[in-house]
Amino acid sequence: MVDPRYIGVFHEVVRTGSYTAAARSLGYSQPAVSQQMRALERALGTPLFLRASGGLELTEAGRILAGHADSVVEDLTAAANKITAVRELRRGSVRLCAFPSASATLVPSAVARITASHPELRIQLSEAEPPDSLEALRRGECDVALAFSYPDIEEPAGNDITGTDVLDDPMVAVLPVAHPLAERESVALRELAGQRWIAGCPRCRDHFLRSCESAGFEPDVAFTTDDNLAVQGLVAAGVGIALMPSLVLSFLRHPDVVGIPVEGLRPRRVTAYALWEQHRIPATALLLETFGGLGAEIVAEG
């Protein structure tokens, strides 16, 4: 293998016509240039230069290498410039996988902030619920996974993943506007024991069933759907009531439903995850930092 740095020095020797001129152009000492050219010749197994009365002359092998050196140097320079642009966030992309309610709330705000200061940075969005989003992260299908977890069924992310806390998302009971408890400021889960329920995604449903068990009752689940808008439509139609994170109601609100805080239920935690080695990539680090800052602002605003 030939050290690419030697090709750059060789190119400069050919361009300037001597070791001394190349050293002056590159800011090296003349012995350093001479040493690198000898190393290049050893790597290739053949002389590249002949000393003549008029200075250096290229051997046939040297002429062949010189014919390719221009493009090699140009390609390496272009690659270095692009890498610098990625490092300085002047170009590049980051792949984000988020759950639907975050895609409609946290993601637009985060993307708007990033593109305002780094307009050439591209963010690619896909959607998945946890734990699927974390598995996608491990498979290399995304760079950042925005996921949620519940305190009673929280699963460890693993030693290969680092997490940035975004916010705690309180749970609310979604009721029809005509419901007897619709005017309350808050409600205890046990007060809703006799109701029919609409359950959500598998992880949310598991948390819901555990919460009801802790409250001393087994819920009558009349309908199950992952569609947040469908849940609200079913509640409005009188099919049942639901337990949902407040983040959902911040962007979807059927005119005939209300959201009432539920006493005693711990919130779900929203976290932005990345693999440890990806955390050092500037675009990934920026997205994690942006989600963390955005969550802190939302909490501060109450």
XYZ file of C-alpha atoms in Angstrom, residues 43-296:
254
model
C 6.741 0.917 -1.729
C 6.427 0.745 -5.517
C 9.592 -1.288 -5.974
C 11.061 0.913 -8.697
C 12.823 4.290 -9.141
C 10.643 7.255 -10.028
C 13.313 9.914 -10.651
C 16.631 10.169 -12.479
C 19.082 12.933 -11.726
C 20.184 14.755 -14.896
C 22.179 17.885 -15.610
C 18.952 19.828 -15.991
C 17.511 18.561 -12.715
C 15.172 15.687 -11.998
C 13.761 13.549 -14.760
C 10.956 11.022 -14.412
C 11.511 7.371 -15.145
C 8.865 5.511 -17.116
C 7.295 4.428 -13.825
C 7.442 8.037 -12.642
C 5.639 9.224 -15.772
C 2.911 6.626 -15.230
C 2.451 7.717 -11.620
C 2.489 11.389 -12.631
C -0.366 10.669 -15.055
C -2.510 9.523 -12.145
C -1.204 11.800 -9.394
C -3.275 14.808 -10.460
C -6.570 12.951 -10.136
C -5.473 11.257 -6.898
C -4.569 14.597 -5.309
C -7.783 16.186 -6.588
C -9.885 13.329 -5.226
C -8.154 13.387 -1.847
C -8.512 17.160 -1.639
C -12.191 16.947 -2.535
C -12.725 14.210 0.052
C -10.908 16.238 2.716
C -13.022 19.302 1.920
C -16.239 17.285 2.158
C -15.169 15.734 5.456
C -14.384 19.197 6.798
C -17.853 20.340 5.718
C -19.422 17.383 7.530
C -17.344 18.066 10.640
C -18.351 21.722 10.602
C -22.016 20.838 9.897
C -21.993 22.637 6.552
C -23.239 19.490 4.835
C -24.222 15.902 5.632
C -27.260 14.041 6.864
C -28.583 12.303 9.953
C -31.232 9.575 10.033
C -33.873 9.891 12.745
C -36.412 7.261 13.791
C -39.229 8.545 16.025
C -42.594 7.387 17.345
C -45.639 9.040 15.695
C -46.649 11.537 18.380
C -43.045 12.772 18.618
C -42.854 13.030 14.817
C -45.766 15.440 14.937
C -44.540 17.545 17.875
C -40.901 17.362 18.949
C -39.383 16.520 15.576
C -40.688 19.552 13.603
C -39.405 21.948 16.282
C -36.002 20.250 16.437
C -35.617 20.138 12.654
C -36.601 23.802 12.327
C -33.937 24.829 14.848
C -31.217 22.777 13.200
C -31.962 23.869 9.638
C -32.114 27.522 10.710
C -28.461 27.421 11.762
C -27.257 24.610 9.476
C -29.350 24.865 6.294
C -27.296 22.293 4.361
C -27.747 19.578 6.980
C -30.366 17.033 5.915
C -32.508 15.044 8.370
C -34.207 11.853 7.181
C -37.217 10.748 9.243
C -38.709 7.289 9.658
C -41.283 6.127 12.205
C -41.333 3.194 14.615
C -42.522 2.547 18.137
C -40.045 1.300 20.749
C -38.524 -1.245 21.080
C -38.498 -1.498 17.270
C -36.840 1.916 16.961
C -33.990 0.877 19.273
C -33.476 -2.312 17.287
C -33.342 -0.221 14.104
C -30.644 1.878 15.784
C -28.610 -1.218 16.601
C -28.968 -2.508 13.043
C -27.565 0.758 11.702
C -30.828 1.767 10.028
C -30.910 5.126 11.817
C -28.472 7.386 13.666
C -30.834 8.650 16.392
C -33.893 6.918 17.850
C -36.462 9.042 19.675
C -38.270 6.604 21.960
C -40.395 6.464 25.097
C -40.478 4.175 28.115
C -42.763 3.667 31.105
C -41.373 3.423 34.639
C -43.170 0.140 35.425
C -41.981 -1.643 32.255
C -38.837 0.297 31.416
C -36.324 -1.752 29.450
C -32.591 -0.987 29.658
C -31.257 0.491 26.422
C -28.041 -1.529 26.717
C -24.364 -0.694 27.133
C -23.986 0.005 23.415
C -26.432 2.919 23.491
C -26.306 6.368 25.074
C -29.467 8.291 25.910
C -30.277 12.001 26.187
C -33.311 12.798 28.354
C -35.871 14.897 26.495
C -38.942 15.214 28.731
C -41.474 13.466 30.948
C -44.858 13.087 29.243
C -47.787 12.995 31.728
C -50.760 10.684 31.202
C -54.268 12.047 30.707
C -57.706 10.462 30.567
C -59.454 11.242 27.285
C -63.196 11.659 27.857
C -66.184 12.820 25.804
C -67.065 16.442 26.519
C -70.422 15.320 27.936
C -68.831 12.868 30.386
C -69.744 13.531 34.052
C -66.050 13.944 34.941
C -65.176 16.153 31.967
C -65.189 19.338 34.058
C -62.800 18.009 36.679
C -59.240 19.398 36.946
C -57.914 15.888 37.582
C -59.206 12.390 38.178
C -57.990 9.246 39.946
C -57.727 6.165 37.757
C -59.874 4.114 40.146
C -62.766 6.560 39.555
C -62.868 5.279 35.960
C -63.030 1.584 36.888
C -66.545 1.046 35.510
C -65.857 2.590 32.105
C -65.329 0.925 28.730
C -61.857 1.594 27.359
C -59.993 2.052 24.078
C -56.405 0.786 24.277
C -53.429 1.946 22.226
C -50.066 0.564 21.038
C -48.699 -2.612 22.686
C -46.296 -0.836 25.043
C -48.909 1.789 26.003
C -51.518 -0.962 26.439
C -49.205 -2.924 28.746
C -48.630 0.172 30.871
C -52.385 0.863 30.924
C -53.242 -2.665 32.103
C -50.577 -2.563 34.816
C -51.833 0.833 35.993
C -55.401 -0.433 36.207
C -54.230 -3.490 38.131
C -52.427 -1.229 40.614
C -55.630 0.811 40.937
C -57.553 -2.343 41.833
C -59.573 -3.154 38.732
C -59.462 -4.950 35.401
C -60.511 -2.634 32.548
C -63.198 -3.476 30.010
C -61.276 -2.921 26.756
C -63.829 -2.452 23.986
C -61.470 -1.449 21.161
C -57.746 -1.465 20.392
C -55.923 0.731 17.864
C -52.489 2.310 17.359
C -54.054 5.315 15.574
C -54.187 8.282 17.959
C -56.738 10.134 15.849
C -58.941 7.021 15.730
C -58.776 6.776 19.524
C -60.101 10.305 19.885
C -62.809 9.672 17.293
C -63.939 6.578 19.146
C -64.008 8.466 22.450
C -66.035 11.265 20.841
C -68.465 8.680 19.446
C -69.056 7.258 22.923
C -67.392 3.879 22.271
C -65.229 4.264 25.373
C -62.599 6.404 27.085
C -58.814 6.222 26.801
C -55.572 6.808 28.655
C -53.108 8.734 26.480
C -49.861 10.700 26.883
C -50.423 14.449 26.904
C -47.975 14.828 23.996
C -50.619 13.265 21.742
C -53.244 15.785 22.755
C -50.895 18.677 22.051
C -51.283 18.119 18.309
C -54.510 16.081 17.990
C -57.631 17.268 19.733
C -61.077 16.186 18.602
C -63.577 18.989 19.360
C -65.791 16.554 21.270
C -63.152 15.177 23.683
C -61.231 16.556 26.665
C -58.020 15.466 28.359
C -58.007 15.282 32.166
C -54.751 14.713 34.143
C -54.733 11.386 35.988
C -53.570 11.500 39.603
C -50.868 9.153 40.800
C -49.645 7.931 37.401
C -45.975 8.452 36.685
C -45.277 9.965 33.238
C -43.626 8.180 30.367
C -40.053 9.231 29.676
C -39.072 10.445 26.190
C -35.390 9.879 25.369
C -33.186 10.401 22.313
C -30.791 7.478 21.814
C -27.646 6.935 19.739
C -24.930 4.309 19.635
C -21.893 5.296 21.695
C -19.586 5.548 18.684
C -22.119 7.652 16.743
C -22.353 10.136 19.586
C -19.029 11.597 18.417
C -20.382 12.377 14.945
C -21.167 16.122 14.830
C -24.601 15.846 13.159
C -25.728 13.126 15.578
C -24.449 15.054 18.592
C -26.232 18.189 17.370
C -29.569 16.374 17.036
C -29.263 14.845 20.516
C -28.354 18.223 21.997
C -31.265 19.911 20.209
C -33.797 17.397 21.529
C -32.419 17.783 25.049
C -32.626 21.569 24.897
C -36.099 21.513 23.385
C -37.389 19.210 26.094
C -35.917 21.407 28.818
